[in-house]
XYZ file of C-alpha atoms in Angstrom:
679
model
C -40.546 5.452 -53.550
C -43.728 7.417 -52.870
C -45.361 4.268 -51.485
C -42.500 3.824 -49.052
C -42.507 7.424 -47.883
C -46.280 7.814 -47.542
C -46.724 5.927 -44.195
C -44.267 8.150 -42.324
C -44.888 11.339 -44.349
C -48.646 11.716 -44.947
C -48.203 15.368 -45.866
C -45.762 14.558 -48.654
C -46.936 16.022 -52.010
C -47.755 13.636 -54.787
C -45.265 12.902 -57.513
C -47.002 15.009 -60.203
C -46.605 18.065 -58.010
C -42.885 17.611 -57.457
C -41.774 19.330 -60.691
C -43.752 22.413 -59.673
C -42.038 22.423 -56.300
C -38.716 22.134 -58.053
C -39.352 25.325 -60.037
C -40.047 27.216 -56.825
C -36.727 26.186 -55.286
C -33.791 28.637 -55.359
C -30.819 28.118 -57.575
C -28.957 24.934 -56.712
C -25.392 24.811 -55.568
C -23.055 21.835 -55.258
C -22.413 20.467 -51.818
C -20.194 17.613 -50.837
C -21.493 14.361 -49.448
C -19.714 12.613 -46.592
C -20.494 9.021 -45.735
C -19.852 7.931 -42.166
C -20.084 4.372 -40.934
C -20.815 4.434 -37.231
C -20.344 1.612 -34.742
C -21.189 1.437 -31.083
C -17.715 2.596 -30.178
C -16.025 3.847 -33.324
C -16.511 5.903 -36.459
C -14.816 5.311 -39.790
C -14.946 8.412 -41.982
C -14.708 8.104 -45.739
C -13.830 11.027 -47.974
C -16.389 11.852 -50.680
C -15.461 10.802 -54.181
C -17.907 13.117 -55.946
C -20.194 16.046 -55.258
C -23.946 15.962 -55.286
C -26.005 18.887 -56.487
C -28.633 19.504 -53.858
C -31.087 22.424 -53.685
C -30.939 24.905 -50.814
C -34.322 24.805 -49.190
C -36.283 27.878 -48.213
C -35.426 28.951 -44.621
C -38.996 28.441 -43.608
C -38.932 24.889 -44.849
C -38.099 22.369 -42.126
C -34.683 20.828 -42.576
C -35.052 17.213 -43.645
C -33.635 14.535 -41.383
C -30.374 12.912 -42.473
C -30.679 9.537 -44.088
C -29.762 6.599 -41.871
C -29.597 2.911 -42.498
C -31.502 0.905 -39.941
C -31.248 -2.682 -40.975
C -31.311 -5.330 -38.268
C -27.900 -5.713 -36.635
C -26.408 -3.473 -39.299
C -24.317 -0.401 -38.628
C -25.807 2.974 -39.236
C -24.835 5.001 -42.274
C -25.248 8.722 -41.835
C -25.436 11.127 -44.745
C -24.102 14.580 -43.944
C -24.658 17.055 -46.712
C -23.172 20.455 -47.203
C -26.081 21.975 -45.417
C -25.304 19.958 -42.286
C -22.333 20.037 -40.000
C -19.298 18.427 -41.624
C -16.536 16.923 -39.532
C -13.613 19.343 -39.410
C -10.363 18.115 -40.892
C -6.767 19.211 -40.633
C -4.243 17.942 -43.180
C -6.836 15.379 -44.277
C -7.256 13.950 -40.764
C -10.406 14.313 -38.716
C -9.990 16.792 -35.857
C -11.417 14.257 -33.397
C -8.630 11.867 -34.341
C -6.023 14.613 -33.973
C -7.309 15.372 -30.473
C -6.506 11.783 -29.563
C -3.294 11.219 -31.510
C -1.376 14.375 -30.555
C -1.774 14.030 -26.747
C -1.055 10.301 -26.973
C 2.108 11.037 -28.944
C 3.200 13.630 -26.377
C 2.466 11.203 -23.542
C 4.469 8.478 -25.266
C 7.327 10.961 -25.773
C 7.503 11.702 -22.043
C 7.189 8.032 -21.053
C 9.993 6.930 -23.387
C 12.161 9.897 -22.376
C 11.934 8.750 -18.762
C 12.367 5.095 -19.683
C 15.606 5.801 -21.543
C 17.066 7.686 -18.581
C 15.976 4.948 -16.169
C 17.205 2.122 -18.387
C 20.662 3.644 -18.771
C 20.912 4.591 -15.092
C 19.875 1.213 -13.668
C 22.668 -0.580 -15.522
C 25.253 1.950 -14.374
C 24.182 1.526 -10.736
C 24.228 -2.278 -10.500
C 27.063 -3.076 -12.937
C 29.659 -0.512 -11.837
C 28.963 -0.647 -8.072
C 31.803 -1.858 -5.861
C 31.468 -5.576 -5.185
C 29.165 -6.109 -8.181
C 29.441 -6.856 -11.906
C 27.332 -7.739 -14.941
C 26.879 -11.243 -13.506
C 24.415 -9.775 -10.995
C 21.859 -9.122 -13.746
C 20.725 -12.755 -14.335
C 20.208 -13.299 -10.597
C 18.485 -9.951 -10.198
C 16.020 -10.587 -13.014
C 15.202 -14.088 -11.826
C 14.965 -13.794 -8.056
C 13.894 -10.164 -7.614
C 12.366 -8.764 -10.773
C 10.090 -11.688 -11.659
C 8.549 -12.156 -8.163
C 7.961 -8.405 -7.945
C 6.229 -8.420 -11.328
C 3.987 -11.325 -10.325
C 3.087 -9.562 -7.100
C 2.254 -6.416 -9.017
C -0.014 -8.370 -11.365
C -1.916 -9.816 -8.409
C -2.411 -6.357 -6.910
C -3.321 -4.886 -10.306
C -5.959 -7.545 -10.954
C -7.490 -6.856 -7.552
C -7.475 -3.100 -8.088
C -8.905 -3.392 -11.611
C -12.061 -4.892 -10.106
C -12.616 -2.093 -7.592
C -11.119 1.086 -9.096
C -12.139 3.090 -12.121
C -9.808 3.172 -15.102
C -8.608 6.687 -14.279
C -8.060 5.975 -10.583
C -6.173 2.790 -11.493
C -3.844 4.813 -13.739
C -2.939 7.264 -10.973
C -2.609 4.482 -8.396
C -0.006 2.758 -10.577
C 1.775 5.913 -11.742
C 2.299 7.978 -8.597
C 4.403 5.398 -6.659
C 6.954 5.415 -9.490
C 7.232 9.204 -9.402
C 7.617 9.248 -5.619
C 10.258 6.495 -5.518
C 12.596 7.978 -8.133
C 12.537 11.328 -6.352
C 13.216 9.732 -2.963
C 16.023 7.573 -4.355
C 18.028 10.470 -5.803
C 17.662 12.850 -2.856
C 17.388 10.497 0.144
C 18.582 6.931 -0.506
C 21.632 7.418 -2.735
C 23.304 10.105 -0.580
C 23.061 7.690 2.387
C 24.114 4.411 0.751
C 27.030 4.017 3.158
C 24.549 3.870 6.035
C 21.786 1.753 4.494
C 23.876 -0.819 2.570
C 25.106 -3.806 4.667
C 28.643 -3.767 3.276
C 30.203 -5.571 6.267
C 27.610 -8.354 6.271
C 28.051 -8.878 2.530
C 31.831 -9.147 2.897
C 31.511 -11.782 5.620
C 29.013 -13.814 3.569
C 31.320 -13.685 0.559
C 34.198 -15.061 2.655
C 32.018 -17.915 3.927
C 30.220 -18.868 0.693
C 32.960 -18.121 -1.817
C 33.087 -16.163 -5.100
C 30.495 -18.409 -6.766
C 27.834 -16.535 -4.797
C 29.031 -13.082 -5.840
C 25.791 -12.363 -7.708
C 23.278 -13.201 -4.947
C 25.420 -11.508 -2.303
C 25.701 -8.383 -4.463
C 21.892 -8.106 -4.408
C 22.067 -7.820 -0.632
C 25.136 -5.573 -0.705
C 23.530 -2.896 -2.961
C 19.858 -3.531 -2.210
C 18.713 0.057 -2.861
C 20.322 -0.022 -6.315
C 18.514 -3.305 -6.967
C 15.187 -1.755 -5.972
C 15.921 1.077 -8.418
C 16.703 -1.543 -11.075
C 13.395 -3.345 -10.490
C 11.358 -0.121 -10.494
C 13.011 0.925 -13.757
C 12.186 -2.454 -15.297
C 8.593 -2.160 -14.087
C 8.351 1.291 -15.670
C 8.799 -0.374 -19.040
C 6.279 -3.120 -18.289
C 3.682 -1.133 -16.353
C 3.770 2.443 -17.611
C 4.742 1.806 -21.231
C 2.984 -1.465 -22.004
C 0.076 -1.599 -19.574
C -0.943 1.970 -18.783
C -0.134 3.768 -22.029
C -0.970 1.101 -24.601
C -3.972 -0.039 -22.599
C -5.391 3.489 -22.641
C -4.495 3.993 -26.311
C -6.334 0.791 -27.250
C -9.434 2.007 -25.402
C -9.781 5.317 -27.242
C -8.564 4.465 -30.758
C -10.233 2.549 -33.549
C -8.622 -0.201 -35.616
C -8.372 2.182 -38.562
C -6.704 4.853 -36.429
C -4.385 2.263 -34.888
C -3.176 0.986 -38.254
C -2.473 4.548 -39.372
C -1.041 6.152 -36.244
C 0.395 3.483 -33.928
C 3.629 3.320 -35.943
C 3.769 7.124 -35.872
C 3.581 7.235 -32.079
C 7.098 5.885 -32.124
C 8.354 8.800 -34.212
C 7.878 11.221 -31.346
C 8.969 8.587 -28.858
C 12.263 8.066 -30.644
C 12.887 11.755 -30.877
C 12.663 11.371 -27.095
C 15.356 8.668 -27.272
C 17.674 11.072 -29.074
C 17.104 13.913 -26.602
C 17.209 11.668 -23.540
C 20.474 10.174 -24.771
C 21.919 13.679 -25.042
C 20.547 14.427 -21.568
C 22.236 11.362 -20.057
C 25.522 12.254 -21.727
C 25.299 15.866 -20.535
C 24.774 14.930 -16.890
C 27.394 12.178 -17.110
C 30.010 14.705 -18.230
C 29.283 17.108 -15.355
C 32.054 15.400 -13.366
C 34.633 17.170 -15.520
C 33.450 20.588 -14.312
C 33.186 19.709 -10.613
C 35.844 20.237 -7.991
C 37.790 17.484 -6.240
C 35.990 15.503 -3.590
C 32.566 16.005 -5.175
C 30.592 12.888 -6.050
C 29.944 13.624 -9.709
C 27.643 10.663 -10.150
C 25.438 11.838 -7.258
C 25.070 15.248 -8.922
C 24.250 13.604 -12.254
C 21.712 11.317 -10.607
C 19.865 14.192 -8.922
C 19.599 16.084 -12.194
C 18.284 13.118 -14.169
C 15.798 12.014 -11.511
C 14.443 15.578 -11.257
C 13.608 15.375 -14.957
C 11.996 11.950 -14.480
C 9.760 13.247 -11.685
C 8.787 16.364 -13.645
C 7.854 14.445 -16.794
C 5.965 11.909 -14.689
C 3.729 14.707 -13.458
C 3.320 15.930 -17.051
C 2.156 12.437 -18.064
C -0.475 12.478 -15.320
C -1.594 15.934 -16.449
C -2.011 14.842 -20.071
C -3.966 11.783 -19.007
C -6.192 13.903 -16.757
C -6.945 16.307 -19.610
C -7.649 13.579 -22.158
C -10.123 11.879 -19.831
C -12.116 15.098 -19.725
C -11.892 15.886 -23.435
C -12.185 12.452 -25.062
C -14.486 9.561 -24.356
C -13.330 5.990 -24.923
C -15.101 5.398 -28.219
C -12.754 3.135 -30.071
C -11.108 0.611 -27.844
C -14.056 -1.521 -26.901
C -14.649 -3.258 -30.147
C -17.154 -5.581 -28.643
C -19.969 -4.642 -26.370
C -18.584 -4.589 -22.864
C -19.885 -7.373 -20.723
C -20.533 -7.086 -17.030
C -17.130 -7.225 -15.336
C -16.290 -10.693 -14.092
C -14.803 -11.192 -10.644
C -11.931 -13.589 -11.315
C -9.131 -14.569 -9.000
C -5.529 -14.727 -10.117
C -5.500 -18.487 -10.757
C -8.823 -18.294 -12.593
C -7.455 -15.461 -14.727
C -4.341 -17.450 -15.626
C -6.406 -20.540 -16.482
C -8.705 -18.397 -18.588
C -5.771 -16.945 -20.503
C -3.951 -20.254 -20.959
C -7.077 -21.713 -22.536
C -6.809 -19.217 -25.400
C -4.485 -20.100 -28.275
C -4.486 -16.459 -29.341
C -3.201 -15.262 -25.954
C -0.674 -18.104 -25.779
C 0.808 -17.105 -29.133
C 0.904 -13.473 -28.072
C 2.628 -14.445 -24.833
C 5.154 -16.516 -26.805
C 6.120 -13.440 -28.804
C 6.771 -11.428 -25.646
C 8.657 -14.194 -23.820
C 10.754 -15.046 -26.884
C 11.823 -11.434 -27.330
C 12.786 -11.166 -23.665
C 14.877 -14.334 -23.747
C 16.545 -13.535 -27.068
C 17.587 -9.975 -26.270
C 18.729 -11.017 -22.784
C 21.004 -13.749 -24.103
C 22.909 -11.171 -26.138
C 22.609 -8.125 -23.897
C 24.182 -9.482 -20.693
C 27.224 -10.742 -22.570
C 27.569 -7.324 -24.206
C 27.269 -5.475 -20.870
C 30.052 -7.568 -19.369
C 32.293 -6.399 -22.217
C 31.037 -2.856 -21.708
C 32.061 -2.729 -18.033
C 35.511 -4.047 -18.890
C 35.934 -1.205 -21.379
C 34.321 1.568 -19.267
C 34.702 0.791 -15.522
C 33.817 4.317 -14.292
C 30.093 5.094 -13.705
C 30.346 8.411 -15.562
C 32.181 6.843 -18.532
C 29.723 3.955 -18.643
C 26.769 6.357 -18.469
C 28.243 8.634 -21.136
C 28.592 5.706 -23.537
C 25.009 4.644 -22.799
C 23.864 8.178 -23.632
C 25.470 7.898 -27.067
C 23.978 4.428 -27.420
C 20.462 5.727 -26.674
C 20.866 8.584 -29.155
C 21.905 6.193 -31.929
C 19.015 3.894 -31.004
C 16.601 6.805 -31.319
C 17.905 7.807 -34.743
C 17.776 4.227 -36.036
C 14.301 3.686 -34.629
C 13.057 6.982 -36.079
C 14.182 5.793 -39.509
C 12.516 2.421 -38.994
C 9.311 4.163 -37.935
C 9.168 5.933 -41.280
C 9.591 2.598 -43.039
C 7.158 0.765 -40.756
C 4.098 2.561 -42.109
C 5.015 1.420 -45.619
C 5.582 -2.125 -44.337
C 2.183 -2.230 -42.615
C 0.415 -0.794 -45.657
C 2.063 -2.923 -48.341
C 2.721 -6.214 -46.545
C 0.377 -6.248 -43.558
C 0.579 -7.378 -39.951
C 2.045 -10.818 -40.630
C 5.181 -9.611 -42.411
C 5.744 -6.810 -39.899
C 5.570 -9.317 -37.037
C 8.418 -11.515 -38.353
C 10.903 -8.727 -39.143
C 12.024 -8.211 -35.530
C 12.990 -11.861 -34.841
C 14.767 -12.026 -38.188
C 16.829 -8.913 -37.437
C 17.652 -10.135 -33.936
C 18.769 -13.523 -35.227
C 21.096 -12.094 -37.888
C 22.717 -9.472 -35.655
C 22.965 -11.902 -32.725
C 24.868 -14.403 -34.833
C 27.254 -11.618 -35.907
C 27.945 -10.604 -32.292
C 28.471 -14.137 -30.997
C 30.733 -14.940 -33.936
C 32.921 -11.938 -33.095
C 33.150 -12.944 -29.422
C 33.953 -16.575 -30.273
C 36.587 -15.792 -32.908
C 38.106 -12.688 -31.303
C 41.483 -14.446 -30.958
C 42.031 -15.205 -34.654
C 40.732 -11.726 -35.534
C 43.138 -9.880 -33.214
C 45.694 -9.063 -35.985
C 42.912 -7.598 -38.102
C 41.719 -5.373 -35.242
C 45.290 -4.320 -34.500
C 45.701 -3.093 -38.066
C 42.490 -1.085 -37.631
C 43.777 0.473 -34.422
C 41.151 -1.032 -32.104
C 41.306 -3.763 -29.506
C 39.127 -6.907 -29.760
C 37.339 -5.769 -26.586
C 36.397 -2.390 -28.063
C 35.320 -4.067 -31.306
C 33.044 -6.413 -29.351
C 31.571 -3.416 -27.509
C 30.756 -1.612 -30.760
C 29.384 -4.680 -32.561
C 27.239 -5.509 -29.539
C 25.996 -1.924 -29.497
C 25.022 -2.185 -33.174
C 23.233 -5.467 -32.459
C 21.212 -3.835 -29.689
C 20.469 -0.749 -31.788
C 19.131 -2.735 -34.745
C 17.160 -5.152 -32.574
C 15.565 -2.454 -30.435
C 14.767 -0.210 -33.385
C 12.915 -3.130 -34.971
C 11.156 -3.796 -31.657
C 9.983 -0.214 -31.133
C 8.909 0.373 -34.737
C 7.365 -3.003 -35.629
C 7.167 -5.463 -32.733
C 5.435 -3.136 -30.253
C 2.801 -1.833 -32.735
C 2.120 -5.406 -33.907
C 1.710 -6.586 -30.319
C -0.623 -3.742 -29.377
C -2.734 -4.050 -32.535
C -3.253 -7.722 -31.692
C -5.138 -6.735 -28.521
C -7.723 -4.565 -30.284
C -10.140 -7.244 -31.621
C -10.325 -8.971 -28.220
C -13.306 -8.605 -25.916
C -12.914 -6.418 -22.834
C -12.327 -9.259 -20.339
C -9.602 -10.928 -22.402
C -8.059 -7.588 -23.306
C -7.720 -6.239 -19.759
C -6.604 -9.394 -17.950
C -4.729 -10.831 -20.913
C -2.726 -7.646 -21.316
C -1.987 -7.527 -17.593
C -0.750 -11.134 -17.569
C 1.332 -10.740 -20.723
C 2.875 -7.353 -20.011
C 3.414 -7.757 -16.283
C 4.349 -11.459 -16.121
C 5.497 -12.544 -19.584
C 7.792 -9.557 -20.054
C 9.845 -10.305 -16.920
C 9.394 -14.033 -17.545
C 11.191 -13.669 -20.855
C 14.031 -11.760 -19.253
C 14.148 -14.143 -16.302
C 14.071 -17.116 -18.658
C 17.149 -15.796 -20.396
C 18.718 -15.157 -17.005
C 17.999 -18.721 -15.838
C 19.597 -20.084 -18.982
C 22.677 -17.958 -18.355
C 22.872 -18.963 -14.684
C 22.703 -22.636 -15.609
C 25.405 -22.258 -18.255
C 27.661 -20.239 -15.942
C 27.414 -22.871 -13.206
C 27.953 -25.658 -15.748
C 30.820 -24.229 -17.810
C 32.392 -21.899 -15.257
C 32.030 -18.526 -16.960
C 29.891 -16.528 -19.341
C 32.553 -16.531 -22.047
C 32.756 -20.340 -21.993
C 28.977 -20.486 -22.453
C 28.939 -18.333 -25.598
C 28.639 -21.187 -28.175
C 25.676 -22.669 -26.321
C 24.017 -19.273 -25.966
C 24.175 -18.899 -29.754
C 22.494 -22.280 -30.289
C 19.755 -21.522 -27.761
C 19.161 -18.164 -29.454
C 18.515 -19.972 -32.740
C 15.917 -22.294 -31.159
C 14.095 -19.429 -29.409
C 13.866 -17.318 -32.563
C 12.475 -20.249 -34.579
C 9.729 -20.694 -31.951
C 9.099 -16.939 -32.106
C 8.643 -17.037 -35.881
C 6.209 -19.972 -35.593
C 4.106 -18.135 -32.988
C 4.011 -15.004 -35.150
C 2.748 -16.992 -38.124
C 0.101 -18.709 -35.995
C -1.056 -15.393 -34.541
C -1.298 -13.878 -38.005
C -3.660 -16.691 -39.055
C -5.950 -15.780 -36.129
C -5.612 -11.983 -36.088
C -6.857 -11.225 -39.601
C -10.040 -13.367 -39.350
C -10.826 -11.793 -35.968
C -10.531 -8.309 -37.428
C -12.704 -9.266 -40.390
C -15.333 -10.799 -38.136
C -15.258 -7.737 -35.912
C -15.715 -5.348 -38.815
C -18.404 -7.444 -40.461
C -20.528 -6.743 -37.394
C -20.065 -3.009 -37.804
C -19.471 -2.112 -41.452
C -21.592 -2.372 -44.592
C -20.204 -5.463 -46.264
C -23.196 -6.786 -48.165
C -24.328 -9.542 -45.802
C -26.832 -7.194 -44.148
C -26.820 -3.746 -45.698
C -29.148 -0.825 -46.055
C -29.819 1.257 -49.138
C -31.830 4.422 -48.839
C -34.095 4.728 -51.838
C -34.146 8.478 -51.461
C -30.354 8.533 -51.403
C -29.897 6.276 -54.406
C -32.463 8.316 -56.258
C -30.548 11.530 -55.679
C -27.089 10.262 -56.559
C -26.235 11.355 -60.094
C -25.339 8.653 -62.623
C -21.632 8.184 -63.160
C -21.728 6.267 -66.432
C -24.561 5.221 -68.624
C -27.278 6.123 -66.137
C -26.010 3.696 -63.480
C -26.493 4.603 -59.820
C -23.603 4.075 -57.418
C -23.368 3.293 -53.705
C -20.474 3.144 -51.256
C -19.364 -0.210 -49.818
C -16.828 -0.621 -46.966
C -14.489 -3.588 -47.399
C -11.298 -5.127 -46.020
C -8.180 -5.475 -48.138
C -5.978 -8.598 -47.870
C -3.866 -6.903 -45.170
C -6.875 -6.499 -42.887
C -7.265 -2.736 -43.306
C -10.419 -0.846 -44.222
C -11.033 0.287 -47.778
C -14.045 1.764 -49.477
C -15.278 1.950 -53.055
C -18.284 3.074 -55.029
C -19.930 0.232 -56.939
C -22.722 0.397 -59.523
C -26.272 -0.655 -58.728
C -28.556 -2.410 -61.220
C -32.105 -1.865 -60.031
C -35.205 -3.897 -60.877
C -38.230 -1.705 -60.215
C -41.636 -3.348 -59.936
C -44.857 -2.007 -61.384
C -45.732 -0.159 -58.171
C -42.370 1.653 -58.120
C -40.746 -0.385 -55.367
C -37.155 -1.554 -55.611
C -37.372 -5.354 -55.674
C -33.859 -6.455 -56.632
C -30.430 -4.893 -56.431
C -27.245 -6.387 -57.843
C -23.841 -5.210 -56.663
C -21.133 -5.467 -59.283
C -17.387 -5.320 -58.766
C -15.326 -2.782 -60.717
C -11.887 -3.354 -62.177
C -9.033 -0.836 -62.166
C -10.661 1.089 -65.050
C -14.036 1.288 -63.308
C -15.511 -1.273 -65.675
C -17.827 -3.998 -64.389
C -15.629 -7.006 -63.684
C -17.992 -9.496 -62.048
C -21.231 -9.748 -60.159
C -20.358 -9.959 -56.476
C -23.772 -10.561 -54.983
C -27.459 -10.123 -55.641
C -29.861 -8.892 -53.012
C -33.589 -9.106 -52.603
C -35.554 -6.318 -51.021
C -37.753 -6.885 -48.002
C -41.352 -5.690 -48.148
C -41.797 -2.007 -47.351
C -41.855 -1.278 -43.613
C -45.207 -0.785 -42.009
C -46.284 2.441 -40.373
C -45.599 0.919 -36.935
C -42.078 -0.022 -37.982
C -41.410 3.444 -39.298
C -42.855 5.310 -36.316
C -39.586 5.066 -34.387
C -37.516 6.602 -37.216
C -39.735 9.191 -38.804
C -38.137 10.779 -41.797
C -35.489 8.122 -42.241
C -36.521 6.468 -45.480
C -34.730 3.165 -45.836
C -35.162 -0.319 -47.132
C -33.284 -3.286 -45.683
C -31.457 -5.723 -47.904
C -30.328 -9.244 -47.124
C -27.369 -10.697 -48.958
C -28.103 -13.888 -50.833
C -24.436 -14.790 -51.188
C -22.230 -16.222 -48.467
C -20.413 -13.778 -46.178
C -17.069 -14.675 -47.703
C -18.210 -13.373 -51.069
C -19.691 -10.175 -49.755
C -17.952 -6.856 -50.011
């Protein structure tokens, strides 16, 4: 050790004099050791497993530099002793992480609160409007929503090349806030002037009732614009803006721990927003005759949407000034490429990983749409009034929030015990089972009528409630498992694939899934005459789509885990290229039988980070240098189970090599085993 330290510390006393120095030191006190693995963009903190007794130096003595590992291409390992500045923790979580997680959770709460209000309101507007019905939804999603989403993606890709991340966020967010305010206070009160009711009636007489859906889009065009903007809120604000920003500032370790928990606060928002919708929907009972109760309700709800939209912008503004993006860019950011829309799509289609991820999103959109439109047609028949329809949707959102909150609590256990792959297949399984139950009830409602009569409910009301349960279970699984799985899958990607891949998937594939389901329904309606006659075929198509969804999830799981392992092998100490500080290993007290221990970061089978102290068997040469080091694996009782890998020390660094890191005494080690066998 002295030979290694001498080139960079010529004033270091000789070994025989060290005992005398020890006697002059004050009384020792224990101080905790904290190991921190640091990457270019992220930090993974590991709690100390034991204390190290270190002397408190005389105040006049210069404070020694912290030990750092400086092996080639290896991540740094910083040693922070009790005398240094320890990272503050609250409830066992690093304060830096809390500063990211709490504002993100509050932002997600506000976004989902608004989304619930908008989602419930858009259906009330287009389904219960005069001259419209639930059959307008397939045409609206196909011929209005999808082209608008594609146009937005084109504009977004252009803006992403010229605007900063923060400016891009505000540019996308503020138009939503402005529109919803203008709609409630300007457009809706004047619908009788801006809607071409007479033209729509004449077209319906000429073309016939088969064109009721397309003509209804023209008849209530402002409601349709509201519908599209509400749909885009889910795709743009929730998926693109929020999750894109969250992925940029969080690490993989933080994501695996806290992404499922984001939904806890978000689904509290579902409960409260559902109560809010129900409250405003019931205002009609307290209003005098001749007052448009739905207009009053709409103004109240849109005022809340605008206010929370401004709160979201404020939180984002504050986080950009308090937190730097240190976790999202897993790979070193390359110089931004200038790619056109077609080039971007070709680039994304060439990636199997992105294709599988897109399949998940499209399959969910088609599957939920096949069930949801049929359910909404039953819902309008049961609740024809806008206020009654909206009141029921408020109760529906509250129940969805409670169910999702419960699933969020279970999701963390699912991720920890079973991993990403199992979590990814739960949502399609739930949707398949509940979808079959709903379609079976609709198909066999006639034979079941006597049973429902004995229960005091009509077959129509039973179908409404069973369809509501199907949507509640499916969406709770989506929010608690599907969305976190989808967002975690973006993290290992490089910056180019992440930004443009996420834009293409969230802005195009989301509406494409819904429009795909709508196209299927339009084809079946035109072929078999009505939606009810198409129900058996919708059930069969649902089965095929879910099977494809399950296959894509399995394929993505086979790619996701190796990508995460490869990503972490570049940044964590896993034995392939490691660094052991001889001064550090010399100071660590023996745990058993005089064996020195070191900390090794590893991945468990689920792809999450774990750490463990392993014993070191040192072979010291005649000149005192550490020549060989063997890492051994411990069993559950901390007994040596097997030799994992042997390492051979490089020659001591020269004075020139040490000049750049004076005081950082380290020796590089190269793993002799293959990477797959390294810890």
